[in-house]
Amino acid sequence: MALKKMLAIDLGASSGRGIVGTFDGSRLTLTENHRFSNDPVIVNGRMYWDILRIFHEIKQSITKTVLEGDAISSIGIDTWGVDYALIDRFGRMLANPTHYRDTRTKGIADYVNETLSLDELYQIAGIQCLDFNTIFQLAADLRDDPDVFARAERMLNIPDLLNYFLTGNMCNEYTILSTGALLDAKERDYAESILARLGIPRRLFGEIVQPGHRVGKLLPQVLEETGQTDAEVITVASHDTASAVIAVPTEEEDFIYISSGTWSLMGTELRDPLINEQSQRLNLTNEGGAMGTIRFLKNIMGLWLIQESRRQWKREGKDYSFAQMEAWAREAQPLRSFINPDDASFATPGNMPERIREYCRRTGQYVPQTVGEIVRCIYESLALKYRMTAESIEALMGKPAKVIYVVGGGTKDHFLSQMTADASGIPVSAGPEEATAIGNLMMQLIAAGDVADLQEARRIVSNSFALKHYEPTPERAAWDEAFERFGLLN
């Protein structure tokens, strides 16, 4: 086949990028044409996404494809989950989307529980109980500002909002909707009873479309800014983890993955939701995936802990590189103190190193002092959390995991990948780094009929990108003892 080019817009919680994918019929190659930071803005105590700047940066990426002669056939956008904007009857955005780390949802689960029990919510939606889930954000906004809901006609998650800005067409994509506890997991449609019980207007939600839906061509006013392109906007698996899972380089049906970045999304792929008392007790989630799959996973705080620590040190005038931090962590004494990465004290921006020290003081552990000790504490705690989660998934699946596949930006943290193998006793296969963009591009190829299905997509990924493998070291006793201590914190 002739070379085919597509544009993936991959938006993470800290940065965004435009990546041109070139497919020759058997291999995919990537060219990053634009990268930008994604910085939240705090105004009058509320944390927002700077969505208009993000849209500007997307147009810059499209412009570069025109200037550089990349005849792209399609554009797909993936982003983080749960957040949204409200649109009025004139098609105008009522306000910038609020950031999921905003404090307005603190304690919202207890508020919702007075009207709709959290047990019932889980049994319907099958989604891990997190204060920032879309359903909780909507409940908080409806409680605090009902006048806005009187004016709102539609709700669009972030990728759907950006697709609308590009094309003028609105739709609600399945994988991104499924992250927010808005859907009946088994029916794969809106959970009408949840919306009605919480008083959330049904009119806000449009037709649910699957990955591969053709949204439309770029608006004339967009083309005036970007230059002429005939590219069509496609709904990919628009939740970034859903795209990343497409790019897990395996031919096995039963596998465990970690999509590693600001968050660590650790889970497996199912054909049907798994919702029972044990999955609820373990706080595992059932999110929609591509091609009829379910992402059965757990949200773990992830490399946010490292990123926010680095930001704090930078505020103090100490601009450490990630490589420096890892080198110092390697020199620190192992398995000395741990944190529960998902403790609420680590969820919001701030002085992360001091919060880690305070957690260790409060739990009667050695208090890490140096940069290396703090980074090592984070890495070891994440590795032990991965072991705990893997054991939960194995218990529910009734079979052991042969390999843990790590995809995404976290594959650059070689020390963490080795610790994950050591802590769990399971080999780790790491790569590709740009899994989310790759999955985005693969979904565009599936939509165009150039790739048949997930199995073929994953074979192409395996053939196109190098992986790094980590075997568990034989000394397991120290990690087993550490795991016992870690279990007391969770």
Coordinates of C-alpha atoms in Angstrom, one line a residue:
M1 CA 0.0 0.0 0.0
A2 CA 1.0 3.7 -0.4
L3 CA 2.3 5.4 2.7
K4 CA -0.5 6.6 4.8
K5 CA -0.1 9.6 7.3
M6 CA -2.3 10.5 10.2
L7 CA -2.1 13.0 13.1
A8 CA -2.5 11.9 16.7
I9 CA -3.1 14.7 19.2
D10 CA -2.1 13.2 22.6
L11 CA -3.0 15.4 25.6
G12 CA -1.7 14.4 29.0
A13 CA -2.2 16.1 32.4
S14 CA 1.2 17.9 32.1
S15 CA 2.0 18.1 28.4
G16 CA 0.5 17.7 24.9
R17 CA 2.0 16.7 21.6
G18 CA 1.1 16.3 18.0
I19 CA 2.6 13.1 16.4
V20 CA 2.4 12.2 12.7
G21 CA 2.2 8.5 12.1
T22 CA 3.3 7.0 8.9
F23 CA 2.1 3.5 8.0
D24 CA 3.6 1.4 5.1
G25 CA 1.3 -1.5 5.5
S26 CA 3.3 -3.4 8.0
R27 CA 5.2 -0.9 10.2
L28 CA 4.3 2.3 11.9
T29 CA 6.8 5.2 12.4
L30 CA 6.3 8.3 14.5
T31 CA 7.4 11.9 14.0
E32 CA 6.6 14.4 16.7
N33 CA 5.8 17.7 15.1
H34 CA 4.7 19.8 18.1
R35 CA 5.0 19.6 21.9
F36 CA 3.7 22.0 24.5
S37 CA 3.2 22.2 28.3
N38 CA -0.3 21.8 29.7
D39 CA -0.5 24.0 32.7
P40 CA -3.6 24.4 34.8
V41 CA -4.6 27.9 35.8
I42 CA -5.8 28.8 39.3
V43 CA -8.2 31.8 39.4
N44 CA -10.0 32.9 42.6
G45 CA -9.3 29.5 44.3
R46 CA -10.5 27.3 41.4
M47 CA -8.3 25.2 39.2
Y48 CA -9.1 25.3 35.4
W49 CA -7.7 23.8 32.3
D50 CA -6.5 26.5 29.8
I51 CA -8.6 24.9 27.1
L52 CA -8.4 27.7 24.6
R53 CA -4.6 27.6 24.7
I54 CA -4.8 23.8 24.3
F55 CA -7.0 24.3 21.2
H56 CA -4.5 26.9 19.9
E57 CA -1.7 24.4 20.2
I58 CA -3.7 21.7 18.4
K59 CA -4.1 24.1 15.5
Q60 CA -0.3 24.8 15.5
S61 CA 0.2 21.0 15.1
I62 CA -2.2 20.8 12.2
T63 CA -0.6 23.9 10.6
K64 CA 2.8 22.1 10.8
T65 CA 1.4 19.1 8.9
V66 CA 0.4 21.5 6.1
L67 CA 3.7 23.4 6.0
E68 CA 5.8 20.3 6.1
G69 CA 3.8 18.6 3.3
D70 CA 2.4 15.8 5.4
A71 CA -0.8 14.8 3.6
I72 CA -2.6 13.5 6.6
S73 CA -5.9 11.6 6.0
S74 CA -7.3 11.9 9.6
I75 CA -6.9 13.4 13.0
G76 CA -7.6 11.8 16.4
I77 CA -7.5 13.3 19.8
D78 CA -7.0 11.5 23.1
T79 CA -6.9 13.1 26.6
W80 CA -7.1 12.4 30.3
G81 CA -10.5 11.4 31.6
V82 CA -13.4 12.6 33.7
D83 CA -13.3 16.4 33.0
Y84 CA -15.8 18.3 30.8
A85 CA -17.3 21.5 29.6
L86 CA -20.9 22.6 29.5
I87 CA -22.3 24.0 26.2
D88 CA -25.3 26.4 26.0
R89 CA -28.1 26.4 23.4
F90 CA -26.1 28.7 21.2
G91 CA -23.2 26.3 21.1
R92 CA -21.0 28.4 23.3
M93 CA -18.8 27.0 26.1
L94 CA -20.2 28.3 29.4
A95 CA -16.8 28.2 31.3
N96 CA -13.3 26.8 31.0
P97 CA -13.3 23.1 32.2
T98 CA -12.4 22.7 35.8
H99 CA -9.4 20.5 36.6
Y100 CA -10.0 17.2 38.3
R101 CA -7.6 18.1 41.1
D102 CA -9.8 21.1 42.0
T103 CA -10.9 20.9 45.7
R104 CA -14.6 21.5 45.0
T105 CA -15.2 17.7 45.1
K106 CA -13.6 17.2 48.4
G107 CA -16.1 15.1 50.4
I108 CA -18.5 14.9 47.5
A109 CA -18.8 11.1 47.7
D110 CA -20.4 11.4 51.2
Y111 CA -22.8 14.1 49.8
V112 CA -23.8 11.8 46.9
N113 CA -24.2 8.8 49.2
E114 CA -27.1 10.6 51.0
T115 CA -29.1 10.4 47.8
L116 CA -27.6 7.4 46.0
S117 CA -25.6 4.8 47.9
L118 CA -22.0 4.4 46.7
D119 CA -22.6 0.6 46.8
E120 CA -25.5 1.0 44.3
L121 CA -23.4 3.4 42.2
Y122 CA -20.6 0.8 41.9
Q123 CA -23.0 -2.0 41.1
I124 CA -24.4 0.0 38.2
A125 CA -21.4 1.8 36.8
G126 CA -18.6 -0.5 38.0
I127 CA -16.3 2.5 38.4
Q128 CA -13.6 2.9 41.2
C129 CA -14.9 5.5 43.7
L130 CA -12.7 8.6 43.2
D131 CA -13.9 12.1 44.2
F132 CA -13.1 13.5 40.8
N133 CA -15.3 11.1 38.7
T134 CA -17.4 12.9 36.3
I135 CA -20.6 12.0 38.2
F136 CA -19.2 13.5 41.4
Q137 CA -18.0 16.7 39.5
L138 CA -21.5 17.1 38.0
A139 CA -23.1 16.6 41.4
A140 CA -20.8 19.2 43.0
D141 CA -21.4 21.7 40.2
L142 CA -25.2 21.2 40.3
R143 CA -25.1 21.7 44.1
D144 CA -22.9 24.8 44.0
D145 CA -24.2 26.5 40.8
P146 CA -27.6 25.3 39.6
D147 CA -28.0 28.4 37.5
V148 CA -25.3 27.1 35.1
F149 CA -27.2 23.9 34.6
A150 CA -30.4 25.8 33.7
R151 CA -28.4 27.3 30.8
A152 CA -26.5 24.2 29.8
E153 CA -27.7 22.1 26.8
R154 CA -24.8 19.6 26.4
M155 CA -21.9 18.2 28.3
L156 CA -18.7 17.3 26.4
N157 CA -15.7 15.5 27.8
I158 CA -12.4 17.1 26.8
P159 CA -11.6 15.2 23.6
D160 CA -15.3 15.6 22.5
L161 CA -15.1 19.3 23.2
L162 CA -11.9 19.7 21.1
N163 CA -13.4 17.7 18.3
Y164 CA -16.4 20.1 18.4
F165 CA -14.1 23.1 18.3
L166 CA -12.5 21.6 15.1
T167 CA -15.6 20.4 13.3
G168 CA -18.7 22.1 14.8
N169 CA -20.1 18.6 15.4
M170 CA -20.9 17.3 18.9
C171 CA -20.8 13.6 20.0
N172 CA -20.0 11.7 23.2
E173 CA -17.4 9.0 22.8
Y174 CA -17.8 5.8 24.7
T175 CA -14.4 5.2 26.3
I176 CA -14.1 8.8 27.7
L177 CA -17.7 8.7 29.0
S178 CA -17.1 5.4 30.7
T179 CA -14.4 6.9 33.0
G180 CA -16.8 9.0 34.9
A181 CA -19.5 6.6 36.3
L182 CA -22.1 8.0 34.0
L183 CA -22.8 4.7 32.2
D184 CA -24.4 1.4 33.1
A185 CA -21.3 -0.8 32.6
K186 CA -23.2 -3.9 31.5
E187 CA -25.7 -2.1 29.2
R188 CA -22.9 0.3 27.9
D189 CA -25.4 3.1 27.8
Y190 CA -26.3 6.0 30.0
A191 CA -27.2 5.0 33.6
E192 CA -30.6 6.7 33.5
S193 CA -31.4 5.9 37.1
I194 CA -28.1 7.5 38.4
L195 CA -28.8 10.7 36.4
A196 CA -32.4 10.9 37.6
R197 CA -31.6 10.2 41.3
L198 CA -29.0 13.0 41.3
G199 CA -31.1 15.4 39.3
I200 CA -28.6 15.7 36.5
P201 CA -30.4 16.8 33.3
R202 CA -30.6 14.0 30.7
R203 CA -30.5 16.6 27.9
L204 CA -26.8 17.1 28.6
F205 CA -25.9 13.8 27.0
G206 CA -26.0 13.1 23.3
E207 CA -25.6 10.0 21.2
I208 CA -22.8 7.7 22.4
V209 CA -20.4 6.9 19.6
Q210 CA -17.7 4.2 19.5
P211 CA -14.0 4.7 18.6
G212 CA -13.7 5.0 14.9
H213 CA -16.7 7.3 14.4
R214 CA -16.2 9.9 11.7
V215 CA -16.9 13.3 13.4
G216 CA -16.3 15.5 10.3
K217 CA -14.0 17.7 8.3
L218 CA -12.4 20.9 9.8
L219 CA -14.5 24.0 9.9
P220 CA -13.7 26.7 7.3
Q221 CA -12.6 29.1 10.0
V222 CA -10.2 26.5 11.3
L223 CA -8.8 25.9 7.8
E224 CA -8.2 29.6 7.5
E225 CA -5.8 29.4 10.4
T226 CA -4.2 26.0 9.7
G227 CA -4.0 25.9 6.0
Q228 CA -5.9 23.6 3.7
T229 CA -6.1 19.9 4.6
D230 CA -8.6 17.4 3.7
A231 CA -8.1 15.5 6.9
E232 CA -11.2 14.1 8.7
V233 CA -11.5 14.1 12.5
I234 CA -12.1 10.6 13.9
T235 CA -13.1 9.6 17.4
V236 CA -10.3 7.3 18.6
A237 CA -10.3 5.5 21.9
S238 CA -10.3 9.0 23.3
H239 CA -9.5 8.3 26.9
D240 CA -5.7 8.2 26.8
T241 CA -5.5 4.9 28.7
A242 CA -7.9 3.3 26.3
S243 CA -5.6 4.3 23.5
A244 CA -2.5 3.1 25.4
V245 CA -4.1 -0.3 25.9
I246 CA -4.5 -0.8 22.1
A247 CA -0.7 -0.5 21.9
V248 CA 0.1 -3.1 24.5
P249 CA 2.5 -5.3 22.4
T250 CA 1.1 -8.7 23.2
E251 CA -0.6 -11.6 21.4
E252 CA -2.0 -13.1 24.6
E253 CA -5.6 -12.6 25.6
D254 CA -4.9 -12.6 29.4
F255 CA -2.3 -10.0 30.3
I256 CA -1.6 -7.3 32.9
Y257 CA -0.6 -3.9 31.8
I258 CA 0.5 -0.6 33.5
S259 CA -0.1 2.5 31.5
S260 CA 2.5 4.6 33.3
G261 CA 2.6 8.3 33.4
T262 CA 1.2 11.0 35.7
W263 CA -1.2 8.2 36.7
S264 CA -0.5 4.5 36.7
L265 CA -3.4 2.6 35.3
M266 CA -2.9 -1.0 36.0
G267 CA -5.2 -3.7 34.8
T268 CA -6.2 -6.3 32.3
E269 CA -8.6 -6.5 29.3
L270 CA -12.0 -8.3 29.5
R271 CA -14.9 -8.9 27.2
D272 CA -17.5 -8.1 29.9
P273 CA -17.5 -6.1 33.1
L274 CA -16.5 -7.8 36.3
I275 CA -18.6 -6.3 39.1
N276 CA -18.9 -8.1 42.4
E277 CA -18.3 -7.5 46.1
Q278 CA -14.6 -8.4 45.8
S279 CA -14.0 -6.1 42.9
Q280 CA -15.7 -3.3 44.8
R281 CA -13.8 -4.0 48.0
L282 CA -10.5 -3.8 46.0
N283 CA -11.8 -0.6 44.3
L284 CA -11.2 -1.9 40.8
T285 CA -12.9 -0.2 37.8
N286 CA -14.6 -1.3 34.6
E287 CA -13.9 1.3 31.9
G288 CA -14.8 1.0 28.2
G289 CA -12.2 0.0 25.8
A290 CA -11.8 -0.2 22.0
M291 CA -13.6 -2.8 19.9
G292 CA -16.1 -4.0 22.7
T293 CA -13.5 -4.6 25.4
I294 CA -13.5 -3.6 29.1
R295 CA -10.5 -2.1 30.8
F296 CA -10.6 -3.8 34.2
L297 CA -8.1 -1.7 36.2
K298 CA -7.1 0.4 39.2
N299 CA -6.1 4.0 39.2
I300 CA -2.8 4.5 41.1
M301 CA -1.3 7.9 41.8
G302 CA 1.7 7.2 39.6
L303 CA 4.6 9.5 38.6
W304 CA 2.6 12.5 39.8
L305 CA 4.5 12.0 43.0
I306 CA 7.8 12.4 41.3
Q307 CA 6.6 15.2 39.1
E308 CA 5.2 17.3 41.9
S309 CA 8.3 16.7 44.1
R310 CA 10.5 17.9 41.3
R311 CA 8.3 21.0 40.9
Q312 CA 8.7 21.7 44.6
W313 CA 12.5 21.4 44.5
K314 CA 12.4 23.7 41.4
R315 CA 10.4 26.3 43.4
E316 CA 13.2 26.1 45.9
G317 CA 15.8 26.9 43.2
K318 CA 16.9 23.3 42.8
D319 CA 16.3 22.3 39.2
Y320 CA 17.1 18.6 39.3
S321 CA 16.8 16.5 36.2
F322 CA 14.9 13.2 36.3
A323 CA 18.2 11.4 35.5
Q324 CA 19.9 13.0 38.6
M325 CA 17.0 12.1 40.8
E326 CA 17.1 8.5 39.7
A327 CA 20.9 8.3 40.2
W328 CA 20.5 9.6 43.7
A329 CA 17.7 7.1 44.4
R330 CA 19.9 4.3 43.3
E331 CA 22.4 5.3 45.9
A332 CA 19.9 5.5 48.8
Q333 CA 19.4 2.7 51.3
P334 CA 16.7 0.3 50.0
L335 CA 13.3 -0.7 51.5
R336 CA 13.5 1.8 54.4
S337 CA 10.2 3.6 54.4
F338 CA 7.0 3.5 52.2
I339 CA 3.9 5.5 51.5
N340 CA 0.5 4.6 50.2
P341 CA 0.6 6.4 46.8
D342 CA -3.1 6.8 46.9
D343 CA -3.3 8.5 50.3
A344 CA -5.5 11.6 50.0
S345 CA -2.7 13.8 51.2
F346 CA -0.8 13.3 47.9
A347 CA -3.7 14.2 45.6
T348 CA -3.4 17.9 45.3
P349 CA -0.5 20.2 44.2
G350 CA 1.9 21.4 46.9
N351 CA 5.0 20.5 48.8
M352 CA 5.1 16.8 48.0
P353 CA 8.5 16.0 49.7
E354 CA 7.3 17.5 53.0
R355 CA 4.0 15.6 52.7
I356 CA 6.0 12.3 52.2
R357 CA 8.1 13.1 55.3
E358 CA 5.0 13.9 57.3
Y359 CA 3.3 10.6 56.2
C360 CA 6.4 8.7 57.3
R361 CA 6.4 10.5 60.7
R362 CA 2.7 9.8 61.2
T363 CA 3.2 6.1 60.4
G364 CA 6.2 5.6 62.6
Q365 CA 8.8 5.0 59.8
Y366 CA 12.2 6.4 59.0
V367 CA 11.7 9.9 57.7
P368 CA 13.5 10.3 54.3
Q369 CA 15.7 13.4 54.2
T370 CA 17.6 13.6 50.9
V371 CA 16.3 13.8 47.4
G372 CA 17.5 10.3 46.7
E373 CA 15.7 8.9 49.8
I374 CA 12.4 10.6 48.9
V375 CA 12.6 9.4 45.2
R376 CA 13.5 5.9 46.3
C377 CA 10.6 5.9 48.7
I378 CA 8.2 6.8 45.9
Y379 CA 9.6 4.2 43.5
E380 CA 9.6 1.4 46.0
S381 CA 6.1 2.3 47.2
L382 CA 4.8 2.3 43.6
A383 CA 6.5 -1.1 42.9
L384 CA 4.8 -2.6 46.0
K385 CA 1.5 -1.1 45.0
Y386 CA 1.8 -2.7 41.6
R387 CA 2.4 -6.0 43.3
M388 CA -0.6 -5.6 45.5
T389 CA -2.8 -4.7 42.5
A390 CA -1.4 -7.5 40.3
E391 CA -2.3 -10.0 43.1
S392 CA -5.8 -8.6 43.3
I393 CA -6.3 -9.0 39.5
E394 CA -4.8 -12.5 39.5
A395 CA -7.2 -13.5 42.4
L396 CA -10.2 -12.2 40.5
M397 CA -9.1 -13.7 37.2
G398 CA -8.2 -17.0 38.8
K399 CA -4.9 -17.3 36.9
P400 CA -1.4 -15.9 37.4
A401 CA 0.2 -13.2 35.2
K402 CA 3.1 -14.3 33.0
V403 CA 4.3 -10.8 32.2
I404 CA 3.5 -7.2 33.2
Y405 CA 3.5 -4.9 30.2
V406 CA 4.5 -1.3 31.0
V407 CA 3.6 1.2 28.3
G408 CA 3.8 5.0 28.2
G409 CA 6.2 7.7 29.4
G410 CA 7.0 5.7 32.6
T411 CA 8.9 3.2 30.5
K412 CA 11.8 5.7 30.7
D413 CA 12.1 5.0 34.4
H414 CA 14.2 1.9 34.1
F415 CA 14.8 1.7 37.9
L416 CA 11.1 1.6 38.6
S417 CA 10.6 -1.1 35.9
Q418 CA 13.3 -3.3 37.5
M419 CA 11.7 -2.7 41.0
T420 CA 8.3 -3.7 39.6
A421 CA 9.8 -7.0 38.4
D422 CA 11.6 -7.5 41.8
A423 CA 8.7 -6.6 44.0
S424 CA 6.1 -8.7 42.1
G425 CA 8.3 -11.6 41.0
I426 CA 6.9 -11.2 37.5
P427 CA 8.9 -10.3 34.4
V428 CA 8.3 -6.8 33.0
S429 CA 8.3 -5.9 29.4
A430 CA 8.5 -2.1 28.9
G431 CA 7.5 -0.2 25.8
P432 CA 6.5 1.5 23.7
E433 CA 7.0 4.9 25.3
E434 CA 4.5 6.7 23.0
A435 CA 1.8 4.0 23.5
T436 CA -1.1 6.4 23.8
A437 CA -0.3 8.1 20.5
I438 CA 0.4 4.8 18.9
G439 CA -3.0 3.4 20.0
N440 CA -4.6 6.7 18.8
L441 CA -3.0 6.1 15.3
M442 CA -3.9 2.4 15.3
M443 CA -7.6 3.3 15.9
Q444 CA -7.5 5.7 13.0
L445 CA -6.1 2.8 10.8
I446 CA -8.8 0.4 12.0
A447 CA -11.5 3.1 11.2
A448 CA -10.1 3.4 7.7
G449 CA -10.0 -0.4 7.2
D450 CA -6.2 -0.5 6.9
V451 CA -5.9 -2.7 10.0
A452 CA -8.4 -5.4 10.8
D453 CA -8.7 -5.5 14.5
L454 CA -6.9 -5.2 17.9
Q455 CA -4.8 -8.4 17.3
E456 CA -3.4 -7.1 14.1
A457 CA -2.8 -3.7 15.6
R458 CA -0.8 -5.2 18.4
R459 CA 1.3 -7.3 16.0
I460 CA 2.2 -4.2 14.1
V461 CA 3.2 -2.5 17.4
S462 CA 5.4 -5.4 18.3
N463 CA 7.1 -5.3 14.9
S464 CA 7.5 -1.5 14.9
F465 CA 8.9 -0.6 18.3
A466 CA 11.7 -2.0 20.5
L467 CA 10.9 -3.3 24.0
K468 CA 13.1 -3.6 27.1
H469 CA 12.7 -6.6 29.3
Y470 CA 13.4 -6.9 33.1
E471 CA 13.7 -10.2 35.0
P472 CA 13.1 -10.4 38.7
T473 CA 16.3 -10.7 40.7
P474 CA 16.6 -13.9 42.8
E475 CA 16.7 -12.2 46.2
R476 CA 13.0 -12.1 47.0
A477 CA 13.1 -12.3 50.9
A478 CA 13.7 -8.6 51.4
W479 CA 10.9 -7.6 49.0
D480 CA 8.5 -10.1 50.7
E481 CA 9.3 -8.6 54.1
A482 CA 8.8 -5.1 52.7
F483 CA 5.5 -6.1 51.2
E484 CA 4.2 -7.2 54.6
R485 CA 5.1 -3.8 56.0
F486 CA 3.6 -2.0 53.0
G487 CA 0.4 -3.9 53.5
L488 CA -0.1 -2.3 56.9
L489 CA -0.3 1.1 55.3
N490 CA -3.1 0.3 52.7

